[in-house]
Tab-separated table of C-alpha atoms in Angstrom:
chain	number	residue	atom	x	y	z
A	18	GLN	CA	1.021	-27.832	3.251
A	19	VAL	CA	-1.137	-25.522	1.202
A	20	GLN	CA	0.570	-24.112	-1.869
A	21	LEU	CA	-0.053	-20.477	-2.767
A	22	VAL	CA	0.391	-19.034	-6.252
A	23	GLU	CA	0.171	-15.309	-6.977
A	24	SER	CA	-0.681	-13.767	-10.320
A	25	GLY	CA	-1.670	-10.417	-11.747
A	26	GLY	CA	1.474	-8.381	-11.355
A	27	GLY	CA	2.870	-6.177	-14.063
A	28	SER	CA	4.143	-2.753	-15.008
A	29	VAL	CA	1.690	0.138	-14.914
A	30	GLN	CA	1.582	3.921	-14.873
A	31	ALA	CA	1.063	5.878	-11.683
A	32	GLY	CA	-2.651	6.265	-11.079
A	33	ASP	CA	-3.511	2.948	-12.725
A	34	SER	CA	-4.999	-0.140	-11.083
A	35	LEU	CA	-3.999	-3.786	-10.786
A	36	ARG	CA	-5.654	-6.788	-9.199
A	37	LEU	CA	-3.485	-9.489	-7.714
A	38	SER	CA	-4.790	-12.986	-7.172
A	39	CYS	CA	-3.561	-15.694	-4.837
A	40	THR	CA	-4.780	-19.219	-5.473
A	41	ALA	CA	-4.509	-21.856	-2.771
A	42	SER	CA	-4.034	-25.520	-3.659
A	43	TYR	CA	-6.888	-26.411	-1.315
A	44	ARG	CA	-9.304	-24.611	0.955
A	45	PRO	CA	-7.463	-22.897	3.799
A	46	TYR	CA	-8.597	-23.791	7.299
A	47	SER	CA	-11.491	-21.601	8.367
A	48	SER	CA	-9.302	-20.157	11.128
A	49	SER	CA	-6.667	-19.058	8.600
A	50	VAL	CA	-5.640	-15.481	8.040
A	51	MET	CA	-4.648	-14.535	4.504
A	52	GLY	CA	-2.188	-11.708	4.110
A	53	TRP	CA	-0.522	-9.695	1.407
A	54	PHE	CA	2.994	-8.444	1.944
A	55	ARG	CA	5.474	-6.664	-0.269
A	56	GLN	CA	9.200	-6.269	-0.502
A	57	ALA	CA	11.013	-3.546	-2.398
A	58	PRO	CA	14.713	-3.847	-3.299
A	59	GLY	CA	16.905	-3.236	-0.282
A	60	ARG	CA	13.968	-3.135	2.104
A	61	GLU	CA	12.409	-5.579	4.516
A	62	ARG	CA	9.201	-7.375	3.731
A	63	GLU	CA	6.285	-5.273	4.919
A	64	PHE	CA	2.648	-5.858	5.684
A	65	VAL	CA	0.068	-4.636	3.172
A	66	ALA	CA	-3.306	-6.155	4.086
A	67	LEU	CA	-4.930	-9.155	5.718
A	68	ILE	CA	-8.302	-10.819	5.982
A	69	ARG	CA	-9.627	-13.765	7.936
A	70	TRP	CA	-10.588	-16.678	5.703
A	71	ARG	CA	-13.954	-16.906	7.436
A	72	GLY	CA	-14.539	-13.214	6.759
A	73	GLY	CA	-14.716	-10.096	8.857
A	74	THR	CA	-13.079	-6.701	8.815
A	75	PRO	CA	-9.847	-6.509	6.812
A	76	LEU	CA	-6.773	-4.732	8.077
A	77	TYR	CA	-4.582	-2.446	5.975
A	78	ALA	CA	-1.244	-0.763	6.264
A	79	ASP	CA	-1.618	2.996	6.544
A	80	SER	CA	0.284	3.465	3.297
A	81	VAL	CA	-2.377	1.631	1.265
A	82	LYS	CA	-5.540	2.393	3.226
A	83	GLY	CA	-8.207	3.798	0.938
A	84	ARG	CA	-6.405	2.620	-2.208
A	85	PHE	CA	-6.116	-1.160	-1.784
A	86	THR	CA	-8.871	-3.672	-1.074
A	87	ILE	CA	-8.362	-7.253	0.061
A	88	SER	CA	-11.031	-9.878	-0.475
A	89	ARG	CA	-11.353	-13.631	-0.798
A	90	SER	CA	-13.501	-16.192	-2.570
A	91	THR	CA	-14.259	-19.288	-0.552
A	92	ALA	CA	-15.596	-20.956	-3.695
A	93	THR	CA	-12.339	-20.701	-5.649
A	94	TYR	CA	-9.843	-20.643	-2.739
A	95	GLN	CA	-8.558	-17.288	-3.943
A	96	THR	CA	-7.498	-14.145	-2.156
A	97	TYR	CA	-7.403	-10.879	-4.054
A	98	LEU	CA	-5.691	-7.537	-3.690
A	99	GLN	CA	-7.317	-4.773	-5.693
A	100	MET	CA	-4.830	-1.927	-5.997
A	101	ASP	CA	-6.118	1.445	-7.188
A	102	ASN	CA	-4.421	4.785	-7.654
A	103	LEU	CA	-1.007	3.160	-7.657
A	104	VAL	CA	2.042	5.254	-6.875
A	105	THR	CA	5.704	4.636	-7.600
A	106	GLU	CA	6.276	3.770	-3.946
A	107	ASP	CA	4.058	0.704	-4.437
A	108	THR	CA	6.733	-0.877	-6.629
A	109	ALA	CA	7.725	-4.171	-5.019
A	110	VAL	CA	7.389	-7.924	-5.171
A	111	TYR	CA	4.021	-8.791	-3.666
A	112	TYR	CA	3.578	-11.986	-1.690
A	113	CYS	CA	0.504	-13.841	-0.544
A	114	ALA	CA	0.742	-15.692	2.752
A	115	ARG	CA	-1.341	-17.830	5.087
A	116	GLY	CA	-1.128	-17.797	8.824
A	117	SER	CA	-3.119	-18.718	11.873
A	118	HIS	CA	-2.994	-15.434	13.752
A	119	TYR	CA	-4.399	-11.984	13.097
A	120	GLU	CA	-0.926	-10.517	12.802
A	121	THR	CA	0.881	-8.018	10.605
A	122	ASP	CA	4.305	-9.517	11.366
A	123	PRO	CA	5.367	-11.655	8.396
A	124	ARG	CA	7.093	-14.061	10.798
A	125	SER	CA	3.634	-15.169	11.928
A	126	TYR	CA	2.806	-16.560	8.499
A	127	VAL	CA	3.553	-20.154	7.620
A	128	ASN	CA	2.810	-20.565	3.920
A	129	TRP	CA	4.057	-18.194	1.240
A	130	GLY	CA	3.688	-17.823	-2.485
A	131	GLN	CA	6.579	-17.146	-4.819
A	132	GLY	CA	5.686	-13.484	-5.296
A	133	THR	CA	4.624	-11.359	-8.228
A	134	GLN	CA	6.355	-8.175	-9.378
A	135	VAL	CA	4.470	-4.898	-9.430
A	136	THR	CA	6.219	-1.947	-11.051
A	137	VAL	CA	4.666	1.514	-11.076
A	138	VAL	CA	6.262	4.123	-13.296
A	139	SER	CA	5.584	7.852	-13.323
C-alpha cells in the first residue's frame, strides 16, 4: 500500500501561514482522492479539504474555506495544504489520507499518514 508522510507542521502565531506537505511513496492511482483531515484533543477527526489526484475542483470544510488551499504535484507525488490566516481553532494534528471516493467521511479513506502537529497561539 502507498505510504504517506506529512511534513510542515509547527507552532505559529494567529494570522500566520503554514504549508503542509504529504509525500506518497509512489504515484497514487489516477482515480485516487487525496484528503486532509485534522484532529484536536478530545475531538473527532474532521474533514479539512480534498482534491482528486487527476485534478478538478477541490472541496473545503466551511471552517477553512477562503483560508486554506489544497493542491497536488503529480511530478513529485505530493499533496499540499496551504494554510493562511491561521486561527487558534486550527490547532490540531493534521493528517493526509488517500481514498477512492469523493467523500468527506474519514472512514472512506484507506491510507493515512502519521500526522503533523499544527499549533496556533494568540
